[in-house]
Coordinates of C-alpha atoms and ligand atoms in Angstrom, one line a residue:
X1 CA 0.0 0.0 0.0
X2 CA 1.6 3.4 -0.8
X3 CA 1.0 6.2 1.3
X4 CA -1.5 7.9 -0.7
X5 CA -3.8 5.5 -0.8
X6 CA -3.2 5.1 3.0
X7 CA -4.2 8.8 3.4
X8 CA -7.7 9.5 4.8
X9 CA -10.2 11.0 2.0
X10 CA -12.1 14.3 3.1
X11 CA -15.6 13.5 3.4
X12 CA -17.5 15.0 0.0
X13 CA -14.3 15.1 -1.6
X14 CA -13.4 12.0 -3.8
X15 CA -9.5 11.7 -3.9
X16 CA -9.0 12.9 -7.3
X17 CA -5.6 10.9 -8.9
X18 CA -2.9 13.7 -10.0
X19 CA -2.4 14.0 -13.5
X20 CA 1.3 13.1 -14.5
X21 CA 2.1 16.0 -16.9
X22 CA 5.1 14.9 -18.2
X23 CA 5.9 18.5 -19.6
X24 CA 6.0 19.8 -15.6
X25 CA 7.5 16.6 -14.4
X26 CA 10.6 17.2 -16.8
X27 CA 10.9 20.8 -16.1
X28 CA 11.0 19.7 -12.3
X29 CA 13.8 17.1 -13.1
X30 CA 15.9 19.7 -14.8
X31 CA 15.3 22.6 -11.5
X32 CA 16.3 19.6 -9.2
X33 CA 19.7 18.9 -11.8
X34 CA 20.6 22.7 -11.6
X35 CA 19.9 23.0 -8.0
X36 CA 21.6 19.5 -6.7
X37 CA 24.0 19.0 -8.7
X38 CA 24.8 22.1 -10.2
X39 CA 24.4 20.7 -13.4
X40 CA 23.9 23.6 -16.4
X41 CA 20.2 24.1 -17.4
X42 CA 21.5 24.4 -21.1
X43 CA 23.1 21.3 -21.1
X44 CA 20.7 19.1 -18.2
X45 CA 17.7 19.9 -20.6
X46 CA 18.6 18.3 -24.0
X47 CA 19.1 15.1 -22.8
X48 CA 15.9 15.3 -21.1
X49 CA 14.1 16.3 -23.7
X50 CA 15.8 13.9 -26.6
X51 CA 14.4 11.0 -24.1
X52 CA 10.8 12.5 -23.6
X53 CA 10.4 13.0 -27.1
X54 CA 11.4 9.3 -28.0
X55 CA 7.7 9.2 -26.5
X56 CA 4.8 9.9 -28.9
X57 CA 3.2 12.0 -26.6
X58 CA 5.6 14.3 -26.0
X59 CA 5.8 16.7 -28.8
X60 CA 8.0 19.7 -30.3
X61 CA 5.3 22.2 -28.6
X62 CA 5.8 20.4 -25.1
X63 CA 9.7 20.0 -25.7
X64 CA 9.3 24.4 -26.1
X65 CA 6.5 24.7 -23.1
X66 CA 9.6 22.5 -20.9
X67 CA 12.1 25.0 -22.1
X68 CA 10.4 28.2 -20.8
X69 CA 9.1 26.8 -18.0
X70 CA 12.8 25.8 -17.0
X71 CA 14.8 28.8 -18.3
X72 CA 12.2 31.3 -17.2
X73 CA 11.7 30.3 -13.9
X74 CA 15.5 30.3 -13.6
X75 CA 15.9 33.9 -15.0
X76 CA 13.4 34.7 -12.9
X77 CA 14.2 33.1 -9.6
X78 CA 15.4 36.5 -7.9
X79 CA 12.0 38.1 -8.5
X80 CA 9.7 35.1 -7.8
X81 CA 11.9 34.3 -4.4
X82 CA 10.5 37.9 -3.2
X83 CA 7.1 37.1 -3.9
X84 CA 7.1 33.8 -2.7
X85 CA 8.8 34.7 0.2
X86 CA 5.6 37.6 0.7
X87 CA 3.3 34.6 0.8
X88 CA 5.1 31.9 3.0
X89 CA 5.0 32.2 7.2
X90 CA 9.3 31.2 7.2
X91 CA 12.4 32.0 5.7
X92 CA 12.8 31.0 2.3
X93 CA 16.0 28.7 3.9
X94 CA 13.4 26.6 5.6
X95 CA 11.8 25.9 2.4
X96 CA 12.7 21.8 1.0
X97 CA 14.3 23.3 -1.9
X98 CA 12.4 20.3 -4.0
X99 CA 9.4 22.5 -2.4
X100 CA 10.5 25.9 -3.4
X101 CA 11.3 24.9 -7.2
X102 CA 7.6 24.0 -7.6
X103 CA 6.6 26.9 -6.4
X104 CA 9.0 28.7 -8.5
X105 CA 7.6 27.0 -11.6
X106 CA 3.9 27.6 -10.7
X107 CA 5.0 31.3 -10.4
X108 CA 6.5 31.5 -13.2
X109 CA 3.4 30.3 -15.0
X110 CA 1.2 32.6 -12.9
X111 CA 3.0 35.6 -13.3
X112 CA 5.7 34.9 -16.5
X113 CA 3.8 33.1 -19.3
X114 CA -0.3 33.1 -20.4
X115 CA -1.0 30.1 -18.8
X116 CA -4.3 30.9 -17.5
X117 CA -4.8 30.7 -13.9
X118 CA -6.9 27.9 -12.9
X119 CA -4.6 25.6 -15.5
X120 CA -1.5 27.1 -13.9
X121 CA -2.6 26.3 -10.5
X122 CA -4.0 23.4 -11.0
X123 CA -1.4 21.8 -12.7
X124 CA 1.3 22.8 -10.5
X125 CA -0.5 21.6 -7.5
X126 CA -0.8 18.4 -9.6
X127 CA 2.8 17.8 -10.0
X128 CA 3.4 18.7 -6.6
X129 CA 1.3 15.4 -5.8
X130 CA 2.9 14.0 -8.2
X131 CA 6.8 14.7 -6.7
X132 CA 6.1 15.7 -3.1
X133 CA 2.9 14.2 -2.2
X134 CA -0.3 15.6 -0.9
X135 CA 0.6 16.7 2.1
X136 CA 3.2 18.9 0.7
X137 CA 1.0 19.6 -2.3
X138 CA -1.8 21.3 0.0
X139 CA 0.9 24.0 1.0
X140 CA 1.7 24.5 -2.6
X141 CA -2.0 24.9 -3.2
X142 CA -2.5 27.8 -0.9
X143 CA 0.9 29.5 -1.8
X144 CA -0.1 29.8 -5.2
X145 CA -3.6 31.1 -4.8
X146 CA -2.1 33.7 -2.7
X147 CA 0.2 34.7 -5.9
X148 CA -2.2 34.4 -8.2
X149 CA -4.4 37.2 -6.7
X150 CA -2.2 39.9 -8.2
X151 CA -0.3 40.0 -11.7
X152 CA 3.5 40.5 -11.0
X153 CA 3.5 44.2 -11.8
X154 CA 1.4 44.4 -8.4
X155 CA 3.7 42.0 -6.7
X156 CA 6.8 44.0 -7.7
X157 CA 5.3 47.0 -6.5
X158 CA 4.7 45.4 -3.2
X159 CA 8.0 43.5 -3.2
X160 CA 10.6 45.5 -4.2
X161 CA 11.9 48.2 -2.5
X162 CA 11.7 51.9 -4.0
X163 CA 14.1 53.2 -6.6
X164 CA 14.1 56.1 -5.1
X165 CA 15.5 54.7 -1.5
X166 CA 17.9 51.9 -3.3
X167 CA 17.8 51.7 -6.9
X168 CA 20.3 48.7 -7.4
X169 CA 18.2 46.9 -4.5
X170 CA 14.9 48.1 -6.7
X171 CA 16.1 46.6 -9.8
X172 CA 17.3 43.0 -8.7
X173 CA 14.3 42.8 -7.5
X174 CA 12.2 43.8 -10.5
X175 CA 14.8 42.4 -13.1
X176 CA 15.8 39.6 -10.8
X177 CA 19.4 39.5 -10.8
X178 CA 21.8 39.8 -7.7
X179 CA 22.8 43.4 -6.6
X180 CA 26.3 42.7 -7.5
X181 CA 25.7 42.3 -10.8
X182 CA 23.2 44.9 -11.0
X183 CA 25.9 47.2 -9.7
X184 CA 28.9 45.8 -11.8
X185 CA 26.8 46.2 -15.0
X186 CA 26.0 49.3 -14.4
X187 CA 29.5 51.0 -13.6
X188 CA 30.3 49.5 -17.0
X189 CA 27.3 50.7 -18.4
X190 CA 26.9 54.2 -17.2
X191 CA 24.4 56.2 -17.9
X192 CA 21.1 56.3 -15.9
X193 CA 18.1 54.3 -15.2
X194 CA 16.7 53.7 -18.6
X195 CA 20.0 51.6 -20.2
X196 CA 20.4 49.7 -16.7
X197 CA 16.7 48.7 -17.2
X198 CA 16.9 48.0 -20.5
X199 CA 19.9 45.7 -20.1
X200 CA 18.9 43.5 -17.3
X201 CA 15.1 43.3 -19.2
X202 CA 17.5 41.9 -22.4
X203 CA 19.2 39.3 -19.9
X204 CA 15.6 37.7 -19.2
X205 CA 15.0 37.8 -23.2
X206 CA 15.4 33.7 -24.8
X207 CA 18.3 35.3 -27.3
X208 CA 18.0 34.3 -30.6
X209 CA 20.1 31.2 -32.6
X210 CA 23.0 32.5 -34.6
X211 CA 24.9 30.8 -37.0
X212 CA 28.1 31.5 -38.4
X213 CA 29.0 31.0 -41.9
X214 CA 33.0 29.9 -41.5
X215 CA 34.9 31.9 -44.3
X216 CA 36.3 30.0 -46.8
X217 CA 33.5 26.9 -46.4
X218 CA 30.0 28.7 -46.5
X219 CA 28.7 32.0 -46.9
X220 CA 25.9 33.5 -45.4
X221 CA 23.9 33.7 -48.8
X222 CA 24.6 29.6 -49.1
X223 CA 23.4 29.2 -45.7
X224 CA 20.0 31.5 -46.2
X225 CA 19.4 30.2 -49.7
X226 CA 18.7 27.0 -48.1
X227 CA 16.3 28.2 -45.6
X228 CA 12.9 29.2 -46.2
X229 CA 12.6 33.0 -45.8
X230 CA 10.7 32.7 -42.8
X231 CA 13.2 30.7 -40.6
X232 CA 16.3 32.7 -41.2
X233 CA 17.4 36.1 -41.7
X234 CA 20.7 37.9 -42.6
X235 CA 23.1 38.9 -39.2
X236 CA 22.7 42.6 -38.0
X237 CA 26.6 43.4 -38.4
X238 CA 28.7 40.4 -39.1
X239 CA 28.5 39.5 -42.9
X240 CA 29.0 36.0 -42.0
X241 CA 26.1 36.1 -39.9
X242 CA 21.9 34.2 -40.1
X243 CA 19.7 34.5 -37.3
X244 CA 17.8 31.9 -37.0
X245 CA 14.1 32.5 -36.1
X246 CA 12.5 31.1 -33.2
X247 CA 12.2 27.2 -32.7
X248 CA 15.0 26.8 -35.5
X249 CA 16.9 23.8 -35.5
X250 CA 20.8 24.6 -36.0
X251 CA 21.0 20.5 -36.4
X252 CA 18.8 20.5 -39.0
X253 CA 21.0 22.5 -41.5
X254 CA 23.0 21.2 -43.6
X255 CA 26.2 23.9 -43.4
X256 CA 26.1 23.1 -39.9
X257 CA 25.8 19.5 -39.5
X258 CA 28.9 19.4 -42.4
X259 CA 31.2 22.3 -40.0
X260 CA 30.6 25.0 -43.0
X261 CA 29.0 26.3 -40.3
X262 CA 28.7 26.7 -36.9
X263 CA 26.8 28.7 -34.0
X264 CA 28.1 31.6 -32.8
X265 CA 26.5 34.4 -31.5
X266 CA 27.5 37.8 -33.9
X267 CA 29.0 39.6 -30.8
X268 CA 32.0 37.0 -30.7
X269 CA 32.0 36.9 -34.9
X270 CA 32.4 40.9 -34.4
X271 CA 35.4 40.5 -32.0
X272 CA 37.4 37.8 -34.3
X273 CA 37.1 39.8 -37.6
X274 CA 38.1 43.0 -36.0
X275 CA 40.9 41.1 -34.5
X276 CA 41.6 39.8 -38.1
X277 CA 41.4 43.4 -39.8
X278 CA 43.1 45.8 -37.4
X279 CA 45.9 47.6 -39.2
X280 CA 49.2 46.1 -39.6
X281 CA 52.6 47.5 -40.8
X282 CA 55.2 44.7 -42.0
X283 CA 54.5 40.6 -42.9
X284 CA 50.6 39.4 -41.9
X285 CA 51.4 35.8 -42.1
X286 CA 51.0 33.6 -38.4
X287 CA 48.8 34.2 -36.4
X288 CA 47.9 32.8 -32.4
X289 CA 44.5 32.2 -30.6
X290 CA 45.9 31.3 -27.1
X291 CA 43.0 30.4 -25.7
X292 CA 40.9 28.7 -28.5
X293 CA 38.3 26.3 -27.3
X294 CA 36.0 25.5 -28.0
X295 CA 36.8 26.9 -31.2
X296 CA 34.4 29.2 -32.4
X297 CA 36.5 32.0 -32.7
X298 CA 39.3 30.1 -34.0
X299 CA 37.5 28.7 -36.6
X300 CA 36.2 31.9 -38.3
X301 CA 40.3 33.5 -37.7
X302 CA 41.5 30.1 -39.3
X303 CA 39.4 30.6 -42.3
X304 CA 40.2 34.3 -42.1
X305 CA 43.6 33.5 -42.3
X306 CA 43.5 31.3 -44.9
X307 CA 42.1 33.6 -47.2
X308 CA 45.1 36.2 -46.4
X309 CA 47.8 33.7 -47.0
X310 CA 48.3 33.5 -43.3
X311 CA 48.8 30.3 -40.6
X312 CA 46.8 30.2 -37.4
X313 CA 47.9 28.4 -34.2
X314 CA 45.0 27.3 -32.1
X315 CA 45.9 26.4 -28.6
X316 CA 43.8 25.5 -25.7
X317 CA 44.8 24.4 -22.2
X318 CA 42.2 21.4 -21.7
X319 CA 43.3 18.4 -24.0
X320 CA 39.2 17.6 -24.5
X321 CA 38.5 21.2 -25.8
X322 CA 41.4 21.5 -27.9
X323 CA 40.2 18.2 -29.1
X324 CA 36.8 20.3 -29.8
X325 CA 39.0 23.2 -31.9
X326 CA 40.4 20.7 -34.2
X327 CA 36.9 19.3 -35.2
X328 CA 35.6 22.9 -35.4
X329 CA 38.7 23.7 -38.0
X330 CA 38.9 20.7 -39.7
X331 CA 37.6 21.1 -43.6
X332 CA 39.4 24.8 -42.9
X333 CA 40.3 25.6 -46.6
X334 CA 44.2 26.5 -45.3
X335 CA 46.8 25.3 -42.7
X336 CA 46.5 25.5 -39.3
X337 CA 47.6 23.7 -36.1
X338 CA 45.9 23.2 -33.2
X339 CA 47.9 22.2 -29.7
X340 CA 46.8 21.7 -26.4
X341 CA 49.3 24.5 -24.5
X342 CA 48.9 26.3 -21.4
X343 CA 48.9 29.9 -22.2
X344 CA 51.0 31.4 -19.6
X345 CA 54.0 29.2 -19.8
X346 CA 53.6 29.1 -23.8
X347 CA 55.5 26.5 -25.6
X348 CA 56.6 28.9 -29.0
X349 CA 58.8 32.0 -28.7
X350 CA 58.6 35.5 -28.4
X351 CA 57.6 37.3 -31.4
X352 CA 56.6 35.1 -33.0
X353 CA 53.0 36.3 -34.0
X354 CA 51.7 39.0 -36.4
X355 CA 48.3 38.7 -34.5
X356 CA 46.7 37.4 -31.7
X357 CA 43.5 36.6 -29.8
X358 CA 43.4 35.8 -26.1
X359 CA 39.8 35.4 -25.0
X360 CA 40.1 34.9 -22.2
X361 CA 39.0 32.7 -19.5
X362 CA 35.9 35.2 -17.2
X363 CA 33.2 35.3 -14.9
X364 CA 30.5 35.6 -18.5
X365 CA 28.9 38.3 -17.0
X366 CA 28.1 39.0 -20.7
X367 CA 25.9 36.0 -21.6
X368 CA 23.8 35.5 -18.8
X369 CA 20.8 35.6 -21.0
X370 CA 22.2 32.1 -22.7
X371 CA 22.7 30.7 -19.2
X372 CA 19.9 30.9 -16.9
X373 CA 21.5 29.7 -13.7
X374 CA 25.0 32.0 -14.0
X375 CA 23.9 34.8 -12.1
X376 CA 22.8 33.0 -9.1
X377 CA 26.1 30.8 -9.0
X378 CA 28.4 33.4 -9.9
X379 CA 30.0 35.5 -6.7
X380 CA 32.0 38.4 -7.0
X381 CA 35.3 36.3 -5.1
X382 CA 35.3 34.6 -8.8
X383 CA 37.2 38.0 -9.8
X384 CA 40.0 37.3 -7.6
X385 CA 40.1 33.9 -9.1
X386 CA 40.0 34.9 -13.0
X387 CA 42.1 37.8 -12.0
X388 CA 46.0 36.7 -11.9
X389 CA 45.2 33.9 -15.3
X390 CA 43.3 37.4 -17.1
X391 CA 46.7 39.2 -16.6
X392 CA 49.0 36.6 -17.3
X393 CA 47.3 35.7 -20.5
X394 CA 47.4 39.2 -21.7
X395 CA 51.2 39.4 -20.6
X396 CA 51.9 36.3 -22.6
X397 CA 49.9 37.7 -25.7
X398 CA 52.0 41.4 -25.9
X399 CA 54.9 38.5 -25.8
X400 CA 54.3 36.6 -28.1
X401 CA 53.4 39.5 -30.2
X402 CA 56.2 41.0 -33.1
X403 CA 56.9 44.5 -31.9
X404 CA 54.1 46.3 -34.3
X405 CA 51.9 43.1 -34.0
X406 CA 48.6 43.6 -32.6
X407 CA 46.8 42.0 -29.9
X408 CA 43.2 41.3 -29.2
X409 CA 41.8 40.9 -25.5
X410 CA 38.7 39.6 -25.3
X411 CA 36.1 38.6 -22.8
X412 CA 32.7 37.3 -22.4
X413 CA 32.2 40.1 -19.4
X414 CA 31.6 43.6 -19.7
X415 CA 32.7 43.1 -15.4
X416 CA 35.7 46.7 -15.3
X417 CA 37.6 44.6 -13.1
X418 CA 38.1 42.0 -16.1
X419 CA 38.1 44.3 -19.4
X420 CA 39.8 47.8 -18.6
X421 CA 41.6 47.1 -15.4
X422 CA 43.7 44.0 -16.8
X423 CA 44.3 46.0 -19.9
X424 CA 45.8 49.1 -17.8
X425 CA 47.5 46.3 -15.1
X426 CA 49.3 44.7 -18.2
X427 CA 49.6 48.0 -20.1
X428 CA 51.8 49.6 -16.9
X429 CA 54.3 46.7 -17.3
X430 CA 54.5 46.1 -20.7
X431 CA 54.9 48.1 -23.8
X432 CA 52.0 48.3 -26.0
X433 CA 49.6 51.2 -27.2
X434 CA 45.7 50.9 -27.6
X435 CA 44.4 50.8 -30.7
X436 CA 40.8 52.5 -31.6
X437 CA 38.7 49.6 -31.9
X438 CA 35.6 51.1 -32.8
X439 CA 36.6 51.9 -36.7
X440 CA 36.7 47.7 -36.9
X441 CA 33.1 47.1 -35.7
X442 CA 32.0 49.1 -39.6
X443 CA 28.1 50.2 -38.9
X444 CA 27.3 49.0 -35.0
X445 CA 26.2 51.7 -33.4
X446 CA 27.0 53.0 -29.6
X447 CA 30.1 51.8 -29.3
X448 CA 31.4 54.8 -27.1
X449 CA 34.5 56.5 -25.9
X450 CA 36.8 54.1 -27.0
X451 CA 39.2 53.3 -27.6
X452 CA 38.2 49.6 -26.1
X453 CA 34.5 48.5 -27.5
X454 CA 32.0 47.1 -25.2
X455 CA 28.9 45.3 -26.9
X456 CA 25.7 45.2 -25.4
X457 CA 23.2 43.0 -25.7
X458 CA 19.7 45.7 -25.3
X459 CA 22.1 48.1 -27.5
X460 CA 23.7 45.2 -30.0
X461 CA 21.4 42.0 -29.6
X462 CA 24.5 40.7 -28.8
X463 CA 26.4 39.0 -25.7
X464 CA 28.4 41.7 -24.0
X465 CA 31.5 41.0 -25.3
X466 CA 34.5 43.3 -24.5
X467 CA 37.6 43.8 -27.1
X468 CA 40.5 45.8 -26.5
X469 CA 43.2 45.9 -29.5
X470 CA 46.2 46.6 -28.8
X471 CA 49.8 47.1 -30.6
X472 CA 53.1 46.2 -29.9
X473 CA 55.6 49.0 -29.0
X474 CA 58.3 47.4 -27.9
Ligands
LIG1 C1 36.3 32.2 -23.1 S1 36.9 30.6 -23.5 C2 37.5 30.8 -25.2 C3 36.4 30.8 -26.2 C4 36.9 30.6 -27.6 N1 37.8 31.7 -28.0 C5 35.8 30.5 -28.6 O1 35.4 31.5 -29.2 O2 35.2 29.4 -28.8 C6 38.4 30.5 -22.7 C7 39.2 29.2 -22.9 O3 40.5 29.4 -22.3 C8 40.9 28.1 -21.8 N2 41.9 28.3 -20.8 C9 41.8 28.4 -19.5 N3 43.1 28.6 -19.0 C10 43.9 28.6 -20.0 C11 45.4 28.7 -20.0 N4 46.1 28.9 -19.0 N5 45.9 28.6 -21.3 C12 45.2 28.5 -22.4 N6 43.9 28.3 -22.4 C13 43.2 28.4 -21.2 C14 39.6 27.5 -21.3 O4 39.7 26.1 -21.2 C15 38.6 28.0 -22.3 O5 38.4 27.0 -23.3

């Protein structure tokens, strides 16, 4: 006998069986991944969803309803902690996390998607019974019909505190993300409230697929020639760029399942062919990514390369992501090599390079909309941590440079402590001028002061990615 069956029925009440939705039941699994074993949603849900769809009642709709229900509640986990937190009698600690993820879920449907409310209650409660049990499903029950007597623009009102007492406090709140990172972005940012808001509002966006067509293999053209009209259009700055429309399949095109192409969002196809075209006195002919997997920008530089007579090395410290590069490269149209080298005790010799990329290993401050559980793992002590490998990658960059050369130092953060104060660190030690950067990025917008660009992704449509250039002096 299990214990529901065992449990007494309410008189007039006829125990109802819970529905198994396997749609909520999957999105519960993948929560429970992120949260226990810190796996990544983005790599937790495919899996998941390859095995429910081997089912014939699970179809491409469900497989997208899953997805938003998991990356949404994620993104929106700051936001929907103060609200449940409004309607619970304890600390949020004392909540069974299993607990608190269903009631993250049913708020997300309440307050995040059109799910109307009866369904959205309802079904959450169900799955509750389903994965907690009906004791623990009654509590659900009345959490939820407390949320759902107000739509979350009422909540956040009564939630978050004023702007006007503590804005960065006021905007985690409302935009869900932790005040650290409200208050890093924003000193990078500048500016006042309406940029701040519109940049953590295009963190909770689903960004859209980009592919990369790799020069040399594909163009851009080949790639949208082969796509109806409706599922693809041309990048906004990189030539080599398609966006794909929503619920496009990068597996199902043919560049990309042959390595013509590959996805890559246009931010990091920006940095590489700036990288490739910044002006250079004297031979053009090898150049370095030192920090290369998995490959994405080394790929497009390779092809890049080839097409200016030149020789790329791509090296990458982990042996399975340099393995990872040399797939991405392979069909490159000329030569290249690809070691497995750790870049700040670098295996070739000074000078050797006309150009390179370091990309740089960061906190990816800059992508959080592509990985819905980064800001709430991330903690600013992970600065001190990228901090000395940022500078010693740069260092081993301007050395590995040609006097004249130029370097390209890149990150995935727009964080100051990782873009402009390793640059100036490096910059007091070692001899090198800044380029301007901005002249390289032809037709993008709002790229500042310079001489360093910063993309944006409520500005761009792109990750933040940061590029400084710099040259060789001596
Ligand atoms: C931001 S990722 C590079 C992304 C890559 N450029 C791309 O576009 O696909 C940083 C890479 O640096 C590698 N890395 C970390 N420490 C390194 C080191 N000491 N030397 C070389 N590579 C390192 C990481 O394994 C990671 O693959």
């Amino acid at each position: 006998m299990n214990e529901q069956s065992r449990r007494p029925r309410q008189q007039g009440k006829p125990y109802r069986r819970p529905k198994k939705d396997p749609v909520r039941v999957l999105a519960f699994d993948a929560l429970r991944a992120v949260d226990e074993r810190d796996a990544y949603a983005n790599l937790v849900l495919p899996p998941l969803l390859r095995k429910a769809r081997e089912k014939d009642d699970f179809d491409g709709r469900d497989a997208a309803l899953a997805t938003e229900l998991v990356y949404g509640t994620l993104r929106r986990q700051g936001t929907y902690d103060a609200i449940i937190a409004a309607c619970v009698d304890r600390p949020l600690r004392e909540v069974d996390p299993p607990v608190l993820d269903v009631l993250s879920l049913g708020a997300h449907q309440l307050l995040g998607t059109r799910i109307p409310t009866h369904a959205a209650v309802s079904a959450t409660v169900d799955l509750a019974r389903v994965v907690l049990g009906d004791g623990r499903a009654k509590f659900v029950n009345a959490v939820l019909r407390k949320i759902s007597r107000q739509d979350l623009d009422s909540w956040i009102e009564q939630v978050a505190p004023p702007y006007e007492d503590d804005a960065e406090d006021h905007l985690a709140v409302v935009h869900s993300h932790p005040r650290w990172i409200v208050s890093a972005l924003w000193d990078s940012l500048g500016g006042g409230r309406a940029g701040i808001e519109d940049l953590l509002a295009a963190d909770n966006e689903r960004p859209e697929v980009t592919l990369v067509a790799r020069p040399g293999r594909a163009t851009a053209d080949d790639i949208l020639g082969a796509l109806d009209a409706e599922s693809a259009l041309p990048g906004r700055w990189s030539p080599y760029a398609v966006r794909m429309s929503e619920g496009g399949e990068p597996g199902a095109v043919d560049a990309v399942r042959e390595g013509r192409a590959g996805v890559q969002d246009e931010g990091s196809q920006l940095v590489a062919i700036a990288l490739a075209n910044a002006p250079l006195d004297g031979p053009d002919k090898a150049w370095l990514d030192g920090c290369a997997g998995p490959g994405g920008k080394a790929a497009m530089l390779a092809g890049l390369a080839a097409e200016r007579g030149a020789v790329l090395l791509a090296s990458e410290k982990q042996p399975h992501r340099a393995g990872l590069v040399a797939k991405a490269l392979a069909g490159n149209p000329g030569p290249y090599q690809v070691i497995a080298a750790d870049g700040t005790r670098p295996p070739w010799r000074s000078g050797t390079f006309d150009r390179v990329l370091m990309d740089v290993p960061c906190t990816g401050l800059g992508a959080l909309r592509r990985r819905p559980e980064a800001r709430w793992r991330r903690r600013p002590a992970d600065l001190d941590g990228f901090a000395p490998l940022q500078r010693g990658l740069l260092r081993t960059a301007l050395d590995s440079v040609r006097v004249g050369g130029v370097v390209g130092y890149a990150t995935c953060s727009p964080h100051l402590a990782e873009t402009r104060a390793v640059v100036d660190d490096v910059l007091k030690q070692q001899k090198g001028e800044l380029l301007d950067a901005r002249p390289l990025f032809p037709g993008v917008p709002a790229l500042g002061d310079g001489p360093d660009v910063q993309l944006w992704p409520h500005l761009h449509g792109t990750d933040a990615m940061y590029l400084a250039l710099i040259r060789r002096t001596g």
